[in-house]
Short mmCIF file of C-alpha atoms in Angstrom, two decimals:
data_model
loop_
_atom_site.label_atom_id
_atom_site.label_comp_id
_atom_site.label_asym_id
_atom_site.label_seq_id
_atom_site.Cartn_x
_atom_site.Cartn_y
_atom_site.Cartn_z
CA UNK T 22 0.00 0.07 0.06
CA UNK T 23 1.48 3.39 -0.99
CA UNK T 24 1.91 5.84 1.93
CA UNK T 25 0.05 9.09 1.22
CA UNK T 26 -1.27 11.71 3.78
CA UNK T 27 -4.67 10.39 2.96
CA UNK T 28 -3.77 6.78 3.69
CA UNK T 29 -1.96 7.66 6.91
CA UNK T 30 -5.09 9.53 8.13
CA UNK T 31 -7.31 6.52 7.27
CA UNK T 32 -5.26 4.04 9.32
CA UNK T 33 -5.22 5.97 12.62
CA UNK T 34 -8.48 4.39 13.99
CA UNK T 35 -7.78 1.35 16.19
CA UNK T 36 -11.31 0.20 15.59
CA UNK T 37 -10.67 0.28 11.80
CA UNK T 38 -7.50 -1.66 12.13
CA UNK T 39 -9.30 -4.32 14.16
CA UNK T 40 -11.80 -4.63 11.28
CA UNK T 41 -9.10 -4.91 8.68
CA UNK T 42 -7.83 -8.10 7.21
CA UNK T 43 -4.36 -8.50 9.11
CA UNK T 44 -2.69 -9.93 6.03
CA UNK T 45 -3.26 -6.52 4.39
CA UNK T 46 -1.66 -4.56 7.23
CA UNK T 47 1.62 -2.84 7.06
CA UNK T 48 4.37 -2.47 9.60
CA UNK T 49 3.09 1.00 10.19
CA UNK T 50 -0.39 -0.42 10.95
CA UNK T 51 1.08 -2.70 13.53
CA UNK T 52 3.06 0.13 15.05
CA UNK T 53 -0.21 2.03 15.41
CA UNK T 54 -1.92 -0.88 17.17
CA UNK T 55 0.98 -1.35 19.60
CA UNK T 56 1.32 2.43 20.29
CA UNK T 57 -2.55 2.85 20.84
CA UNK T 58 -2.39 -0.08 23.35
CA UNK T 59 0.56 1.49 25.06
CA UNK T 60 -1.38 4.73 25.38
CA UNK T 61 -4.15 2.83 27.07
CA UNK T 62 -1.71 1.27 29.39
CA UNK T 63 -0.31 4.68 30.42
CA UNK T 64 -3.83 5.99 31.01
CA UNK T 65 -4.84 2.94 32.94
CA UNK T 66 -1.65 3.34 35.08
CA UNK T 67 -2.71 6.90 35.94
CA UNK T 68 -6.30 5.83 36.74
CA UNK T 69 -5.11 2.92 38.83
CA UNK T 70 -2.63 5.10 40.77
CA UNK T 71 -5.42 7.67 41.38
CA UNK T 72 -7.76 5.01 42.55
CA UNK T 73 -5.22 3.66 45.16
CA UNK T 74 -4.35 7.08 46.17
CA UNK T 75 -8.13 7.96 46.93
CA UNK T 76 -9.08 4.59 48.44
CA UNK T 77 -10.34 5.02 51.99
CA UNK T 78 -8.11 3.57 54.71
CA UNK T 79 -9.66 0.59 56.50
CA UNK T 80 -11.27 1.64 59.76
CA UNK T 81 -10.42 -0.37 63.00
CA UNK T 82 -13.08 -2.78 63.85
CA UNK T 83 -15.72 -1.29 66.22
CA UNK T 84 -16.81 -3.20 69.33
CA UNK T 85 -20.35 -4.46 68.46
CA UNK T 86 -23.01 -2.83 70.61
CA UNK T 87 -25.89 -4.97 71.72
CA UNK T 88 -29.29 -3.37 70.68
CA UNK T 89 -32.11 -3.63 72.90
CA UNK T 90 -35.29 -4.87 71.34
CA UNK T 91 -37.17 -1.93 72.78
CA UNK T 92 -35.36 0.29 70.24
CA UNK T 93 -37.65 -1.26 67.53
CA UNK T 94 -40.95 -0.61 69.42
CA UNK C 109 -23.13 -43.95 25.91
CA UNK C 110 -24.36 -42.37 22.72
CA UNK C 111 -23.84 -44.36 19.59
CA UNK C 112 -21.58 -41.97 17.89
CA UNK C 113 -18.84 -41.55 20.54
CA UNK C 114 -16.03 -39.66 18.82
CA UNK C 115 -12.82 -41.65 18.41
CA UNK C 116 -10.02 -40.58 20.87
CA UNK C 117 -6.50 -41.96 20.51
CA UNK C 118 -5.86 -41.54 24.16
CA UNK C 119 -8.15 -44.34 24.96
CA UNK C 120 -7.50 -48.07 24.98
CA UNK C 121 -8.74 -50.08 21.90
CA UNK C 122 -8.93 -53.21 24.02
CA UNK C 123 -11.07 -51.78 26.96
CA UNK C 124 -13.94 -49.49 25.76
CA UNK C 125 -14.20 -46.34 27.82
CA UNK C 126 -10.76 -46.67 29.49
CA UNK C 127 -8.39 -43.72 28.98
CA UNK C 128 -4.73 -44.58 29.02
CA UNK C 129 -3.22 -41.10 28.32
CA UNK C 130 -4.27 -38.67 30.88
CA UNK C 131 -3.51 -34.93 31.26
CA UNK C 132 -4.39 -32.74 34.00
CA UNK C 133 -7.76 -31.77 32.31
CA UNK C 134 -9.03 -35.41 31.94
CA UNK C 135 -7.52 -36.50 35.27
CA UNK C 136 -9.09 -33.56 37.08
CA UNK C 137 -12.40 -34.38 35.31
CA UNK C 138 -12.33 -37.92 36.63
CA UNK C 139 -11.41 -36.74 40.28
CA UNK C 140 -14.26 -34.19 40.25
CA UNK C 141 -16.93 -36.59 39.28
CA UNK C 142 -17.02 -39.82 37.27
CA UNK C 143 -20.21 -38.62 35.48
CA UNK C 144 -18.61 -35.28 34.63
CA UNK C 145 -15.67 -37.24 33.31
CA UNK C 146 -17.97 -39.39 31.12
CA UNK C 147 -19.83 -36.38 29.72
CA UNK C 148 -16.82 -34.06 29.19
CA UNK C 149 -14.05 -36.43 28.24
CA UNK C 150 -15.45 -39.77 27.08
CA UNK C 151 -18.44 -38.41 25.16
CA UNK C 152 -16.81 -34.93 24.50
CA UNK C 153 -19.68 -32.69 25.21
CA UNK C 154 -18.27 -29.21 25.71
CA UNK C 155 -20.42 -26.07 26.64
CA UNK C 156 -20.81 -23.76 23.74
CA UNK C 157 -19.08 -20.82 25.55
CA UNK C 158 -16.07 -22.95 26.34
CA UNK C 159 -14.76 -22.78 22.89
CA UNK C 160 -14.22 -18.95 23.06
CA UNK C 161 -12.56 -19.19 26.56
CA UNK C 162 -10.17 -21.86 25.44
CA UNK C 163 -9.50 -20.10 22.06
CA UNK C 164 -8.49 -16.83 23.89
CA UNK C 165 -6.06 -18.88 26.03
CA UNK C 166 -4.64 -20.74 23.11
CA UNK C 167 -3.96 -17.61 21.10
CA UNK C 168 -2.58 -15.71 24.21
CA UNK C 169 -0.07 -18.71 24.76
CA UNK C 170 0.77 -18.88 21.17
CA UNK C 171 1.48 -15.20 20.82
CA UNK C 172 3.79 -15.12 23.93
CA UNK C 173 5.42 -18.31 22.55
CA UNK C 174 6.32 -16.36 19.47
CA UNK C 175 7.48 -13.41 21.39
CA UNK C 176 9.83 -15.76 23.39
CA UNK C 177 11.17 -17.49 20.33
CA UNK C 178 11.86 -14.15 18.51
CA UNK C 179 13.65 -12.67 21.61
CA UNK C 180 15.68 -15.94 21.95
CA UNK C 181 16.67 -15.60 18.26
CA UNK C 182 18.01 -12.10 18.96
CA UNK C 183 15.03 -9.89 17.88
CA UNK C 184 14.49 -6.65 19.78
CA UNK C 185 11.58 -6.31 22.07
CA UNK C 186 9.61 -4.19 19.68
CA UNK C 187 10.22 -6.49 16.73
CA UNK C 188 9.34 -9.51 18.73
CA UNK C 189 6.09 -7.85 19.95
CA UNK C 190 5.09 -6.98 16.43
CA UNK C 191 5.59 -10.67 15.42
CA UNK C 192 3.39 -11.73 18.48
CA UNK C 193 0.65 -9.25 17.73
CA UNK C 194 0.54 -9.89 14.07
CA UNK C 195 0.25 -13.62 14.73
CA UNK C 196 -2.65 -13.23 17.24
CA UNK C 197 -4.51 -10.84 14.90
CA UNK C 198 -4.32 -13.33 12.02
CA UNK C 199 -5.27 -16.30 14.26
CA UNK C 200 -8.38 -14.29 15.28
CA UNK C 201 -9.31 -13.37 11.73
CA UNK C 202 -11.92 -15.39 9.75
CA UNK C 203 -10.43 -15.33 6.27
CA UNK C 204 -13.47 -16.82 4.68
CA UNK C 205 -15.93 -14.58 6.17
CA UNK C 206 -13.55 -11.66 6.13
CA UNK C 207 -14.40 -10.61 9.72
CA UNK C 208 -12.75 -10.86 13.13
CA UNK C 209 -13.37 -13.85 15.35
CA UNK C 210 -13.56 -13.79 19.25
CA UNK C 211 -15.86 -10.66 19.45
CA UNK C 212 -18.78 -11.82 21.57
CA UNK C 213 -17.36 -12.03 24.98
CA UNK C 214 -17.23 -8.94 27.17
CA UNK C 215 -13.97 -9.86 28.73
CA UNK C 216 -12.03 -12.27 26.56
CA UNK C 217 -12.32 -10.86 23.05
CA UNK C 218 -9.89 -9.92 20.30
CA UNK C 219 -9.35 -6.42 21.48
CA UNK C 220 -8.55 -7.46 25.12
CA UNK C 221 -6.44 -10.30 23.76
CA UNK C 222 -4.13 -7.91 21.87
CA UNK C 223 -4.07 -5.34 24.76
CA UNK C 224 -3.01 -8.19 27.20
CA UNK C 225 -0.29 -9.38 24.83
CA UNK C 226 1.13 -5.81 24.39
CA UNK C 227 0.95 -4.97 28.12
CA UNK C 228 2.48 -8.21 29.26
CA UNK C 229 5.48 -8.17 26.84
CA UNK C 230 6.05 -4.48 27.73
CA UNK C 231 5.94 -5.21 31.44
CA UNK C 232 8.25 -8.29 31.24
CA UNK C 233 10.62 -7.30 28.45
CA UNK C 234 13.50 -7.60 30.90
CA UNK C 235 12.07 -10.81 32.47
CA UNK C 236 13.93 -12.06 35.64
CA UNK C 237 12.85 -15.51 34.66
CA UNK C 238 15.39 -16.64 32.14
CA UNK C 239 14.29 -19.18 29.53
CA UNK C 240 16.36 -22.38 29.70
CA UNK C 241 18.05 -23.44 26.31
CA UNK C 242 17.79 -27.16 25.82
CA UNK C 243 20.53 -29.37 24.62
CA UNK C 244 19.20 -29.15 21.15
CA UNK C 245 19.70 -25.42 21.25
CA UNK C 246 16.03 -24.55 21.20
CA UNK C 247 14.41 -22.50 24.00
CA UNK C 248 12.43 -24.50 26.53
CA UNK C 249 9.16 -23.12 25.53
CA UNK C 250 5.82 -24.93 24.84
CA UNK C 251 7.14 -28.32 25.91
CA UNK C 252 4.80 -31.35 25.57
CA UNK C 253 5.63 -34.51 27.28
CA UNK C 254 4.40 -37.97 27.77
CA UNK C 255 5.48 -39.84 30.84
CA UNK C 256 4.88 -43.60 31.08
CA UNK C 257 3.69 -44.20 34.55
CA UNK C 258 4.56 -47.28 36.67
CA UNK C 259 0.88 -48.15 36.70
CA UNK C 260 -0.49 -50.58 34.18
CA UNK C 261 -4.05 -51.51 33.30
CA UNK C 262 -5.09 -54.69 35.14
CA UNK C 263 -7.33 -55.68 32.28
CA UNK C 264 -5.10 -55.31 29.31
CA UNK C 265 -1.58 -54.66 30.76
CA UNK C 266 -1.42 -51.47 28.75
CA UNK C 267 0.64 -48.67 30.33
CA UNK C 268 -0.88 -45.50 31.53
CA UNK C 269 0.69 -42.19 30.55
CA UNK C 270 0.59 -38.78 32.08
CA UNK C 271 0.76 -36.03 29.46
CA UNK C 272 1.27 -32.41 29.67
CA UNK C 273 2.32 -29.23 28.21
CA UNK C 274 4.60 -26.90 29.99
CA UNK C 275 4.58 -23.30 28.82
CA UNK C 276 8.22 -22.62 29.78
CA UNK C 277 11.04 -23.97 31.67
CA UNK C 278 13.23 -21.33 33.15
CA UNK C 279 15.61 -20.32 35.87
CA UNK C 280 14.64 -17.83 38.71
CA UNK C 281 17.10 -16.96 41.47
CA UNK C 282 19.39 -19.73 40.10
CA UNK C 283 16.66 -22.45 40.52
CA UNK C 284 14.79 -24.25 37.75
CA UNK C 285 11.10 -23.36 37.62
CA UNK C 286 8.18 -24.35 35.46
CA UNK C 287 6.16 -21.35 34.22
CA UNK C 288 2.50 -21.78 33.77
CA UNK C 289 0.67 -18.94 32.10
CA UNK C 290 -2.95 -18.31 32.97
CA UNK C 291 -5.67 -15.85 31.88
CA UNK C 292 -8.65 -15.12 34.21
CA UNK C 293 -11.24 -12.42 34.68
CA UNK C 294 -10.90 -12.66 38.40
CA UNK C 295 -8.76 -10.53 40.74
CA UNK C 296 -5.33 -11.94 41.28
CA UNK C 297 -5.64 -12.13 45.07
CA UNK C 298 -4.98 -14.80 47.84
CA UNK C 299 -8.24 -16.41 46.92
CA UNK C 300 -7.19 -16.79 43.22
CA UNK C 301 -3.93 -18.39 44.28
CA UNK C 302 -5.55 -20.77 46.92
CA UNK C 303 -6.92 -22.84 44.13
CA UNK C 304 -3.51 -24.15 43.32
CA UNK C 305 -2.78 -25.95 46.52
CA UNK C 306 -3.70 -28.80 46.45
CA UNK C 307 -4.19 -28.90 42.82
CA UNK C 308 -4.06 -31.78 40.34
CA UNK C 309 -2.35 -29.77 37.49
CA UNK C 310 0.33 -28.19 39.67
CA UNK C 311 1.25 -31.49 41.32
CA UNK C 312 1.21 -33.34 38.01
CA UNK C 313 3.47 -30.73 36.42
CA UNK C 314 5.89 -30.74 39.22
CA UNK C 315 5.89 -34.62 39.48
CA UNK C 316 6.51 -35.07 35.74
CA UNK C 317 8.78 -32.17 35.26
CA UNK C 318 11.37 -33.52 37.62
CA UNK C 319 11.41 -36.89 35.77
CA UNK C 320 11.11 -35.89 32.18
CA UNK C 321 13.58 -33.13 32.40
CA UNK C 322 15.87 -34.83 34.96
CA UNK C 323 16.30 -31.77 37.02
CA UNK C 324 15.23 -30.60 40.39
CA UNK C 325 12.26 -28.26 40.11
CA UNK C 326 11.93 -25.45 42.63
CA UNK C 327 8.14 -25.12 41.86
CA UNK C 328 5.72 -23.69 39.39
CA UNK C 329 5.44 -19.95 38.75
CA UNK C 330 1.80 -19.07 37.94
CA UNK C 331 2.28 -16.26 35.46
CA UNK C 332 -1.27 -14.85 35.68
CA UNK C 333 -3.02 -12.26 33.56
CA UNK C 334 -6.36 -10.71 34.83
CA UNK C 335 -8.34 -9.65 31.71
CA UNK C 336 -11.04 -7.17 32.48
CA UNK C 337 -13.01 -4.91 30.21
CA UNK C 338 -10.87 -1.82 30.44
CA UNK C 339 -7.49 -3.14 31.79
CA UNK C 340 -5.21 -6.13 32.06
CA UNK C 341 -3.25 -6.82 35.17
CA UNK C 342 -0.36 -9.24 35.81
CA UNK C 343 0.92 -11.07 38.76
CA UNK C 344 3.22 -14.03 39.51
CA UNK C 345 3.25 -16.56 42.33
CA UNK C 346 5.48 -19.57 43.14
CA UNK C 347 3.59 -22.78 43.97
CA UNK C 348 5.79 -25.46 45.56
CA UNK C 349 5.42 -29.19 46.36
CA UNK C 350 7.53 -31.15 48.73
CA UNK C 351 8.77 -34.65 47.84
CA UNK C 352 6.27 -36.11 50.31
CA UNK C 353 3.39 -34.16 48.70
CA UNK C 354 4.43 -35.50 45.27
CA UNK C 355 4.61 -39.05 46.64
CA UNK C 356 1.19 -38.70 48.03
CA UNK C 357 -0.15 -37.39 44.65
CA UNK C 358 1.51 -40.28 42.82
CA UNK C 359 -0.03 -42.77 45.22
CA UNK C 360 -3.41 -41.25 45.01
CA UNK C 361 -3.03 -41.36 41.20
CA UNK C 362 -2.86 -45.17 41.41
CA UNK C 363 -6.24 -45.38 43.20
CA UNK C 364 -7.77 -43.02 40.60
CA UNK C 365 -6.51 -45.14 37.67
CA UNK C 366 -7.89 -48.32 39.49
CA UNK C 367 -11.28 -46.45 39.71
CA UNK C 368 -11.16 -45.53 35.98
CA UNK C 369 -10.68 -49.18 35.22
CA UNK C 370 -13.71 -50.18 37.42
CA UNK C 371 -16.00 -47.62 35.73
CA UNK C 372 -14.79 -48.77 32.28
CA UNK C 373 -15.21 -52.50 33.13
CA UNK C 374 -18.73 -51.77 34.44
CA UNK C 375 -19.52 -49.22 31.52
CA UNK C 376 -20.90 -46.97 34.13
CA UNK C 377 -19.65 -43.70 35.55
CA UNK C 378 -21.51 -42.78 38.81
CA UNK C 379 -22.61 -39.21 39.56
CA UNK C 380 -20.85 -37.49 42.54
CA UNK C 381 -23.83 -35.48 43.48
CA UNK C 382 -21.76 -33.56 46.08
CA UNK C 383 -19.75 -31.92 43.31
CA UNK C 384 -22.55 -30.19 41.42
CA UNK C 385 -21.96 -26.54 42.60
CA UNK C 386 -21.11 -24.61 39.49
CA UNK C 387 -21.02 -27.75 37.29
CA UNK C 388 -21.46 -27.30 33.68
CA UNK C 389 -23.67 -30.32 33.51
CA UNK C 390 -25.94 -29.49 36.43
CA UNK C 391 -28.75 -28.64 33.95
CA UNK C 392 -28.32 -32.01 32.26
CA UNK C 393 -27.84 -34.31 35.38
CA UNK C 394 -30.81 -32.54 37.05
CA UNK C 395 -33.15 -33.98 34.40
CA UNK C 396 -34.31 -37.53 34.08
CA UNK C 397 -31.82 -39.82 32.31
CA UNK C 398 -34.19 -40.62 29.43
CA UNK C 399 -34.16 -36.91 28.21
CA UNK C 400 -30.54 -35.86 28.94
CA UNK C 401 -29.18 -36.51 25.54
CA UNK C 402 -31.75 -34.30 23.87
CA UNK C 403 -30.59 -31.55 26.28
CA UNK C 404 -26.92 -32.18 25.56
CA UNK C 405 -27.42 -31.89 21.84
CA UNK C 406 -29.15 -28.48 22.21
CA UNK C 407 -26.82 -26.85 24.61
CA UNK C 408 -23.41 -28.44 23.96
CA UNK C 409 -21.06 -29.31 21.13
CA UNK C 410 -19.05 -32.42 20.64
CA UNK C 411 -15.18 -32.19 20.63
CA UNK C 412 -12.45 -34.65 21.26
CA UNK C 413 -10.12 -33.98 24.27
CA UNK C 414 -6.97 -35.78 23.30
CA UNK C 415 -3.93 -35.38 25.62
CA UNK C 416 -1.66 -37.01 23.13
CA UNK C 417 -1.95 -34.01 20.87
CA UNK C 418 1.24 -31.95 21.04
CA UNK C 419 1.69 -28.31 20.76
CA UNK C 420 4.90 -26.42 20.37
CA UNK C 421 5.54 -26.92 16.77
CA UNK C 422 7.54 -23.79 16.13
#
């Protein structure tokens, strides 16, 4: 496949590459697939780190308090 | 048994219904429940969804095998990764219908497969587990083995075999380890790893690995990949067996093989109705015997589970 600006623009979509016959894909296409997956990895690492940072710390177990049945009258 | 039981080379020709070559899947099926074993292995009924799960695992393993081979042959990380990804995408493409395969599942689909391959190879490009190079110069990757056991069939004097397929033999902290790759949708926590001890597959691999490769095995490293909708996560854990545990597993194996012969001789595989929780065939076994085959034909597909089939043909 001849590389032209129009061709390059048309192969940027990961979805499109996943719908394409892999035997017709070029090295450039494969690099796009891998690079896009790496971008997702970097994004996920950020989200994961943020999630861990915000996760509430476990509270110490409280002593259970017996509830009188009169509370439910 | 149904009339058209699929021929399976791992079974005896002299004793109908007696499997001679077991792997961890078929042995595990027998240990779980003889009726489960009859349906799953002897008659070959597989749930329709199993195919996608298995296929995902097979392509994941195959892609990492190709990555490992390329790196062993001197390829750079990026070149080896491109080889692996290209292979996986081709394997999951239906050339006749000109469309992708493996698209229905929410977790294990073509996209999450390629994502998992890329993220794994990037994470472990400088892997602390070093692949062993065998005497023939090839890397110890995707090794199929058949180990003749010291148990023989009472009825026909045929030998029993234990078959298996090791993903990788490597060294870690100067000790030899077997690496077993797994994909799962579950979180890789303590509960996930609990299932491996005791475990038929881990014990079988450790037992066989020491004999087949004539080397002390430190243990098996579970090389796990959690495959979720939006991410993949990786973790490794060493699973060990002492010599006494392996002796016990081997002794137990003798009893199970005796049981297999008894079932085959009687042509009857009883139900273990205490093992039905989460069982694939619960909907079948829960119906009267006279209607079960009709339900099997509707909800299951036939396939041959043959432990003698080797992989690792690169």
